[in-house]
């Protein structure tokens, strides 16, 4: 029995499903989850001492790779000064200023501890600001696990939502409308049906939670217009795309200014930290300046804030993003050639350093286009790569990430493994 197997057996007795977040359990690919002991640069070491080239990157935060020296130093220094005060610190103000300089639409910023918390709070704020209850999201997008968002579309986009998890009250789910991703007209139809009732449109400006799905030309701009026409708050959930697809996130890449933005992942430098922010007139409604309640004991935690500041400082001059674009484009090209050579039905979506290889002819543009995806083939692909020391996400409908720590050698080694594997599954 491997050490990971032993640990998983123990874990299942004390932690539901043996993991603290479902996708980690390998349910989508089968087998025993790899327990990680440590990580440095582009590589992790598992509990059995095996070294793996990591493309999960903690699901997005690690744009500099594991344990980058700049973040290590900043956290060590913060640690010596105390781990939590529950009182304001200078570093929180500095981080809010940093965020504003990267993402100018975020005139004011509130720090929280997770993306879930940030999305939940932003929607409460948008509801209070507009005095409306409904929100519109897109099928296949993920905005954390608060009740409002655990809703999938019924049969067709005009159907009211039904909860996709027990425990979510039907009355809450009914307030969530689902439109087709990349389809402004579908959203427009829902607005027409619920005129004057939609508080917020929330969208991943590049979808990352049904695998990577780029926005079609005109999609984000169309949503901006729709929101302006209807007095609705436009929220970009940039938990994955923030600081990832460009230093200023997807809103900089596509030139669309949302009213509110959600950040997480990279913002915390690998520690638990997230944020929401945007137009001052909306943000000023938050307690204690306004009546909309939102709070957190560990919000703006000194270790997380220090890690985040160090991370953003490393991204400031744009050199990291230039390198990432060049390497990611080369990796994408390598994947395409490998797919062609293996004559396997697959396609690649990429925006910057976030990518997905889908086992379908494609193109993948929304949730519906995933219906023909061969997830069993992905499972074999995943395990064959793992056997060759390459750690991809243990689920087809996820993004994988290239970090600044991935060297040409790492990427070539991974591509060689992928070529070999694609030919044999
Ligand atoms: N929004 C998006 C777009 C996400 O990808 C995620 C997490 N993957 C979340 C929100 C929730 O963030 P967290 O896991 O930190 O609660």
Coordinates of C-alpha atoms and ligand atoms in Angstrom, one line a residue:
X1 CA 0.0 0.0 0.0
X2 CA 1.4 3.4 -0.9
X3 CA 1.6 6.2 1.7
X4 CA -1.2 8.1 -0.2
X5 CA -3.4 5.1 -0.1
X6 CA -2.8 4.7 3.7
X7 CA -3.5 8.4 4.2
X8 CA -6.6 8.3 2.2
X9 CA -7.9 5.3 4.1
X10 CA -7.3 7.2 7.4
X11 CA -8.8 10.4 6.0
X12 CA -12.0 8.8 4.9
X13 CA -12.7 7.9 8.6
X14 CA -12.4 11.4 9.8
X15 CA -13.1 13.7 6.8
X16 CA -16.2 13.2 4.6
X17 CA -14.9 11.6 1.4
X18 CA -11.4 11.9 2.8
X19 CA -10.8 15.4 1.4
X20 CA -11.6 19.0 2.3
X21 CA -12.8 20.0 -1.2
X22 CA -14.6 17.5 -3.4
X23 CA -12.5 17.6 -6.7
X24 CA -9.4 16.5 -4.7
X25 CA -11.0 13.1 -4.2
X26 CA -10.3 11.9 -7.8
X27 CA -14.0 11.1 -8.2
X28 CA -13.9 12.2 -11.8
X29 CA -10.9 10.1 -12.8
X30 CA -11.0 7.2 -10.2
X31 CA -8.1 5.9 -8.1
X32 CA -6.5 7.3 -5.0
X33 CA -5.8 11.0 -4.6
X34 CA -2.1 11.9 -4.5
X35 CA -1.3 13.4 -1.1
X36 CA 1.2 16.2 -1.5
X37 CA 4.1 16.6 0.9
X38 CA 5.8 19.6 -0.5
X39 CA 6.3 21.8 -3.6
X40 CA 9.0 24.0 -5.0
X41 CA 8.9 25.8 -8.3
X42 CA 7.0 23.8 -10.9
X43 CA 7.2 20.6 -9.1
X44 CA 5.5 18.9 -6.1
X45 CA 6.6 15.9 -4.1
X46 CA 4.0 13.4 -3.0
X47 CA 3.7 11.5 0.2
X48 CA 5.6 8.6 -1.4
X49 CA 8.5 10.8 -2.4
X50 CA 7.6 10.9 -6.1
X51 CA 8.3 14.1 -7.9
X52 CA 5.6 15.5 -10.3
X53 CA 5.5 18.4 -12.7
X54 CA 2.5 20.3 -11.4
X55 CA -0.1 21.8 -13.7
X56 CA -2.8 22.2 -11.1
X57 CA -1.0 25.0 -9.3
X58 CA -3.4 24.9 -6.3
X59 CA -6.1 25.6 -8.9
X60 CA -4.7 28.9 -10.0
X61 CA -3.0 30.9 -7.3
X62 CA 0.6 29.8 -8.0
X63 CA 1.5 32.0 -11.0
X64 CA 5.1 32.0 -9.7
X65 CA 5.2 28.3 -8.9
X66 CA 5.4 26.7 -5.4
X67 CA 7.0 28.6 -2.6
X68 CA 8.6 31.4 -4.5
X69 CA 11.4 33.1 -2.6
X70 CA 9.7 36.6 -2.7
X71 CA 6.5 35.2 -1.1
X72 CA 8.4 33.0 1.4
X73 CA 10.4 36.1 2.6
X74 CA 7.4 38.3 2.9
X75 CA 5.4 35.7 4.9
X76 CA 8.3 34.9 7.2
X77 CA 8.7 38.6 8.0
X78 CA 5.0 39.1 8.6
X79 CA 5.0 36.0 10.8
X80 CA 7.5 37.5 13.2
X81 CA 5.3 40.5 13.6
X82 CA 2.2 38.5 14.7
X83 CA -0.4 36.4 12.8
X84 CA -3.7 38.2 13.4
X85 CA -4.9 41.3 15.2
X86 CA -8.6 41.8 14.3
X87 CA -7.6 45.4 14.0
X88 CA -6.6 47.5 10.9
X89 CA -3.0 47.2 9.6
X90 CA -1.1 49.3 7.1
X91 CA -0.5 46.3 4.9
X92 CA -4.3 46.1 4.2
X93 CA -4.3 49.7 2.9
X94 CA -1.2 49.0 0.9
X95 CA -2.8 45.9 -0.7
X96 CA -6.0 47.8 -1.5
X97 CA -3.9 50.5 -3.2
X98 CA -2.0 47.8 -5.1
X99 CA -5.2 46.2 -6.3
X100 CA -6.5 49.6 -7.5
X101 CA -3.4 50.2 -9.4
X102 CA -3.7 46.9 -11.2
X103 CA -7.5 47.0 -11.6
X104 CA -8.6 50.7 -11.9
X105 CA -12.3 49.8 -11.9
X106 CA -11.9 48.7 -8.3
X107 CA -12.1 52.2 -6.7
X108 CA -12.7 50.7 -3.3
X109 CA -11.8 47.2 -2.1
X110 CA -12.9 44.9 0.8
X111 CA -10.7 42.0 1.7
X112 CA -12.1 38.6 2.7
X113 CA -10.8 35.1 3.0
X114 CA -12.2 33.1 0.1
X115 CA -13.7 33.5 -3.3
X116 CA -16.9 32.1 -2.0
X117 CA -17.2 34.8 0.6
X118 CA -16.3 37.5 -1.9
X119 CA -19.0 36.4 -4.4
X120 CA -21.6 36.0 -1.8
X121 CA -20.9 39.4 -0.4
X122 CA -20.8 41.2 -3.8
X123 CA -24.2 39.8 -4.6
X124 CA -25.7 40.9 -1.3
X125 CA -24.3 44.4 -2.0
X126 CA -25.7 44.4 -5.5
X127 CA -29.1 43.4 -4.3
X128 CA -29.1 46.1 -1.6
X129 CA -27.9 48.7 -4.1
X130 CA -30.6 48.0 -6.6
X131 CA -33.4 47.0 -4.3
X132 CA -33.9 43.8 -6.4
X133 CA -33.6 40.1 -5.6
X134 CA -32.9 38.2 -8.8
X135 CA -29.4 37.5 -10.2
X136 CA -28.4 36.2 -13.5
X137 CA -25.5 33.8 -14.0
X138 CA -24.3 31.6 -16.8
X139 CA -24.6 27.8 -16.9
X140 CA -21.2 26.3 -16.3
X141 CA -19.8 29.2 -14.4
X142 CA -18.8 28.7 -10.8
X143 CA -19.0 31.5 -8.2
X144 CA -18.3 29.6 -5.0
X145 CA -20.7 27.5 -3.0
X146 CA -23.1 30.0 -1.4
X147 CA -26.8 29.1 -1.8
X148 CA -27.4 31.7 -4.5
X149 CA -24.9 30.1 -6.9
X150 CA -25.6 26.4 -6.4
X151 CA -28.2 26.4 -9.1
X152 CA -28.1 25.0 -12.6
X153 CA -30.4 25.9 -15.4
X154 CA -33.6 23.9 -15.8
X155 CA -34.7 22.7 -19.2
X156 CA -33.8 25.8 -21.2
X157 CA -32.6 29.1 -20.1
X158 CA -36.1 30.6 -19.4
X159 CA -36.8 28.0 -16.7
X160 CA -36.4 29.2 -13.1
X161 CA -33.5 27.7 -11.3
X162 CA -33.7 24.5 -9.3
X163 CA -31.1 23.8 -6.6
X164 CA -28.2 21.6 -7.6
X165 CA -27.5 20.7 -4.0
X166 CA -29.7 19.5 -1.2
X167 CA -29.8 22.1 1.5
X168 CA -30.3 25.0 -0.9
X169 CA -33.8 26.3 -0.3
X170 CA -35.9 26.3 -3.5
X171 CA -37.0 29.8 -2.7
X172 CA -33.4 31.0 -2.9
X173 CA -32.6 29.0 -6.0
X174 CA -35.7 30.5 -7.7
X175 CA -34.0 33.9 -7.6
X176 CA -31.1 32.7 -9.7
X177 CA -31.5 32.8 -13.5
X178 CA -29.1 30.9 -15.8
X179 CA -28.3 31.9 -19.3
X180 CA -26.1 30.3 -21.9
X181 CA -22.5 31.4 -21.7
X182 CA -21.4 33.4 -24.7
X183 CA -25.0 34.2 -25.6
X184 CA -26.1 37.8 -24.9
X185 CA -29.5 37.2 -26.5
X186 CA -30.3 34.5 -24.1
X187 CA -29.5 36.9 -21.2
X188 CA -31.6 39.6 -22.9
X189 CA -34.5 37.2 -23.1
X190 CA -34.3 36.6 -19.3
X191 CA -34.1 40.3 -18.7
X192 CA -37.3 40.8 -20.8
X193 CA -39.1 38.1 -18.8
X194 CA -38.1 39.6 -15.5
X195 CA -38.1 43.3 -16.3
X196 CA -36.8 45.5 -13.5
X197 CA -36.0 42.5 -11.3
X198 CA -32.4 41.6 -12.0
X199 CA -30.0 43.1 -9.4
X200 CA -26.8 41.7 -10.9
X201 CA -25.3 39.8 -13.8
X202 CA -22.3 37.8 -12.6
X203 CA -19.9 36.2 -15.1
X204 CA -16.5 34.6 -15.3
X205 CA -15.1 36.8 -18.1
X206 CA -13.1 33.8 -19.2
X207 CA -14.9 30.7 -18.0
X208 CA -12.6 28.4 -16.1
X209 CA -15.0 26.1 -14.3
X210 CA -16.3 24.1 -17.3
X211 CA -12.8 23.9 -18.6
X212 CA -11.4 27.1 -20.2
X213 CA -14.0 28.8 -22.4
X214 CA -13.0 32.2 -23.9
X215 CA -15.6 34.9 -24.3
X216 CA -16.8 35.4 -27.8
X217 CA -16.2 38.8 -29.4
X218 CA -19.0 41.0 -28.2
X219 CA -20.2 38.9 -25.3
X220 CA -18.7 40.9 -22.4
X221 CA -19.5 44.2 -24.1
X222 CA -23.0 43.0 -24.8
X223 CA -23.5 42.2 -21.1
X224 CA -22.1 45.7 -20.2
X225 CA -24.7 47.3 -22.4
X226 CA -27.5 45.1 -21.2
X227 CA -26.7 46.0 -17.6
X228 CA -26.5 49.7 -18.4
X229 CA -29.9 49.6 -20.1
X230 CA -31.5 47.9 -17.1
X231 CA -29.8 49.5 -14.1
X232 CA -28.2 46.2 -13.3
X233 CA -24.8 45.7 -11.5
X234 CA -22.3 43.9 -13.7
X235 CA -20.0 41.7 -11.7
X236 CA -16.9 40.1 -13.2
X237 CA -15.8 37.1 -11.2
X238 CA -12.0 37.3 -11.8
X239 CA -11.1 34.8 -9.0
X240 CA -9.2 32.8 -11.7
X241 CA -8.5 35.4 -14.4
X242 CA -7.5 38.2 -12.0
X243 CA -3.7 38.9 -12.4
X244 CA -3.6 35.7 -14.6
X245 CA -4.7 36.5 -18.1
X246 CA -3.1 39.9 -17.8
X247 CA -1.8 42.0 -14.9
X248 CA -5.2 43.8 -15.0
X249 CA -7.2 40.7 -15.4
X250 CA -9.8 39.9 -18.1
X251 CA -11.3 43.3 -17.9
X252 CA -8.0 44.8 -19.1
X253 CA -7.5 42.1 -21.7
X254 CA -11.0 42.7 -23.3
X255 CA -11.4 46.4 -22.4
X256 CA -14.7 46.1 -20.5
X257 CA -15.2 47.9 -17.1
X258 CA -17.5 46.0 -14.7
X259 CA -19.2 47.7 -11.7
X260 CA -17.9 45.1 -9.2
X261 CA -15.0 42.7 -9.5
X262 CA -14.2 39.6 -7.5
X263 CA -10.6 38.6 -6.9
X264 CA -9.0 35.6 -5.1
X265 CA -6.4 33.0 -5.8
X266 CA -3.3 34.9 -7.1
X267 CA -4.3 37.9 -4.9
X268 CA -3.5 35.9 -1.8
X269 CA -0.1 34.6 -3.1
X270 CA -1.2 31.1 -2.1
X271 CA -2.7 32.0 1.2
X272 CA -6.4 32.4 2.0
X273 CA -7.3 35.8 0.8
X274 CA -9.9 37.2 -1.7
X275 CA -11.5 40.5 -2.3
X276 CA -14.4 42.3 -3.9
X277 CA -14.5 45.9 -5.0
X278 CA -15.6 48.4 -7.6
X279 CA -17.5 51.6 -8.0
X280 CA -17.2 53.8 -4.9
X281 CA -21.0 54.6 -4.9
X282 CA -21.8 50.9 -4.6
X283 CA -18.9 49.9 -2.2
X284 CA -19.8 52.8 0.2
X285 CA -23.1 51.0 1.0
X286 CA -21.0 48.4 2.9
X287 CA -20.9 48.5 6.7
X288 CA -19.6 50.4 8.5
X289 CA -20.0 53.3 5.9
X290 CA -23.4 51.9 4.8
X291 CA -26.1 49.5 6.0
X292 CA -25.1 46.3 4.1
X293 CA -23.5 44.0 6.6
X294 CA -20.3 42.1 5.9
X295 CA -17.5 41.2 8.2
X296 CA -14.7 38.7 9.0
X297 CA -12.4 37.9 11.9
X298 CA -9.5 37.0 9.7
X299 CA -10.3 39.4 6.8
X300 CA -7.1 41.2 5.8
X301 CA -5.0 38.6 7.7
X302 CA -1.4 39.8 8.0
X303 CA 0.3 36.7 6.5
X304 CA -2.1 36.5 3.6
X305 CA -1.8 40.2 3.0
X306 CA 2.0 40.0 3.0
X307 CA 1.9 37.1 0.5
X308 CA -0.5 39.0 -1.7
X309 CA 1.6 42.1 -1.8
X310 CA 4.8 40.2 -2.6
X311 CA 3.0 38.4 -5.4
X312 CA 1.6 41.5 -7.0
X313 CA 5.0 43.2 -6.7
X314 CA 6.5 40.4 -8.8
X315 CA 3.9 40.9 -11.5
X316 CA 4.1 44.7 -11.7
X317 CA 6.5 45.2 -14.6
X318 CA 4.7 42.8 -16.9
X319 CA 7.7 40.6 -17.6
X320 CA 6.1 37.5 -16.0
X321 CA 3.1 37.8 -18.2
X322 CA 5.2 38.2 -21.3
X323 CA 7.1 35.1 -20.5
X324 CA 3.9 33.2 -19.6
X325 CA 2.2 34.1 -22.9
X326 CA 5.2 33.0 -24.9
X327 CA 5.6 29.7 -23.1
X328 CA 1.9 29.0 -23.0
X329 CA 1.5 29.7 -26.7
X330 CA 4.3 27.2 -27.4
X331 CA 2.8 24.6 -25.1
X332 CA -0.6 25.1 -26.9
X333 CA 1.1 24.5 -30.2
X334 CA 2.8 21.4 -28.9
X335 CA -0.6 20.1 -27.7
X336 CA -2.2 20.7 -31.0
X337 CA 0.6 18.9 -32.8
X338 CA 0.4 16.0 -30.4
X339 CA -3.4 15.7 -31.0
X340 CA -2.9 15.8 -34.7
X341 CA -0.2 13.2 -34.7
X342 CA -2.2 10.8 -32.4
X343 CA -5.4 11.4 -34.6
X344 CA -7.4 11.7 -31.4
X345 CA -10.6 13.7 -31.2
X346 CA -9.6 16.6 -29.0
X347 CA -9.3 20.4 -28.9
X348 CA -7.5 23.0 -26.9
X349 CA -8.8 26.2 -25.4
X350 CA -6.4 28.7 -24.1
X351 CA -6.4 32.3 -22.7
X352 CA -2.9 33.3 -21.5
X353 CA -1.6 30.7 -19.2
X354 CA -4.9 28.9 -18.5
X355 CA -5.7 26.0 -20.8
X356 CA -7.9 23.0 -21.2
X357 CA -7.5 20.0 -23.4
X358 CA -11.0 18.7 -24.1
X359 CA -11.6 15.2 -25.5
X360 CA -14.2 16.3 -28.1
X361 CA -13.8 17.7 -31.6
X362 CA -15.1 21.1 -30.4
X363 CA -15.3 23.9 -30.5
X364 CA -16.2 24.3 -26.8
X365 CA -18.0 27.6 -26.4
X366 CA -20.6 26.9 -23.6
X367 CA -21.9 24.2 -21.3
X368 CA -24.0 22.5 -24.1
X369 CA -20.9 22.0 -26.3
X370 CA -19.5 19.7 -23.5
X371 CA -22.1 17.1 -24.1
X372 CA -19.9 15.0 -26.4
X373 CA -16.8 15.2 -24.3
X374 CA -15.2 11.8 -23.5
X375 CA -14.5 12.1 -19.8
X376 CA -13.5 8.4 -19.6
X377 CA -10.7 9.2 -22.1
X378 CA -9.7 12.1 -20.0
X379 CA -9.5 9.8 -16.9
X380 CA -7.1 7.5 -18.8
X381 CA -5.1 10.4 -20.1
X382 CA -4.8 11.8 -16.5
X383 CA -3.6 8.5 -15.0
X384 CA -1.2 7.8 -17.8
X385 CA 0.3 11.2 -17.3
X386 CA 0.5 10.8 -13.6
X387 CA 2.4 7.5 -14.1
X388 CA 4.9 9.5 -16.1
X389 CA 5.3 12.2 -13.4
X390 CA 3.0 14.8 -14.8
X391 CA 0.2 16.1 -12.6
X392 CA -2.8 17.4 -14.5
X393 CA -6.2 18.4 -12.9
X394 CA -8.0 15.3 -11.7
X395 CA -11.1 16.3 -13.7
X396 CA -11.8 17.1 -17.4
X397 CA -13.8 20.3 -16.8
X398 CA -11.0 22.3 -15.2
X399 CA -8.3 24.7 -16.3
X400 CA -4.7 23.7 -16.0
X401 CA -2.1 26.4 -15.4
X402 CA 1.4 27.2 -16.6
X403 CA 3.4 29.2 -14.1
X404 CA 6.5 31.3 -14.3
X405 CA 8.4 28.4 -12.7
X406 CA 7.8 26.0 -15.5
X407 CA 11.0 25.9 -17.5
X408 CA 11.3 25.0 -21.2
X409 CA 12.6 21.7 -19.9
X410 CA 9.6 21.0 -17.7
X411 CA 7.2 21.9 -20.6
X412 CA 9.1 19.7 -23.1
X413 CA 9.2 16.8 -20.7
X414 CA 5.4 17.2 -20.1
X415 CA 4.8 17.4 -23.9
X416 CA 6.8 14.3 -24.5
X417 CA 4.7 12.5 -22.0
X418 CA 1.5 13.8 -23.5
X419 CA 2.6 12.7 -27.0
X420 CA 3.3 9.2 -25.7
X421 CA 0.0 9.1 -23.8
X422 CA -2.3 10.4 -26.5
X423 CA -1.0 7.7 -28.9
X424 CA -2.0 5.0 -26.5
X425 CA -5.4 5.9 -25.0
Ligands
LIG1 N1 -15.2 32.0 -8.4 C1 -14.4 31.4 -9.3 C2 -14.4 31.8 -10.7 C3 -13.7 30.3 -8.9 O1 -12.9 29.6 -9.8 C4 -13.7 29.9 -7.6 C5 -12.9 28.7 -7.0 N2 -12.3 27.9 -7.9 C6 -14.5 30.6 -6.7 C7 -15.2 31.7 -7.2 C8 -14.6 30.3 -5.2 O2 -13.4 30.6 -4.6 P1 -12.9 29.8 -3.3 O3 -12.7 28.4 -3.6 O4 -11.8 30.6 -2.8 O5 -14.1 29.9 -2.3

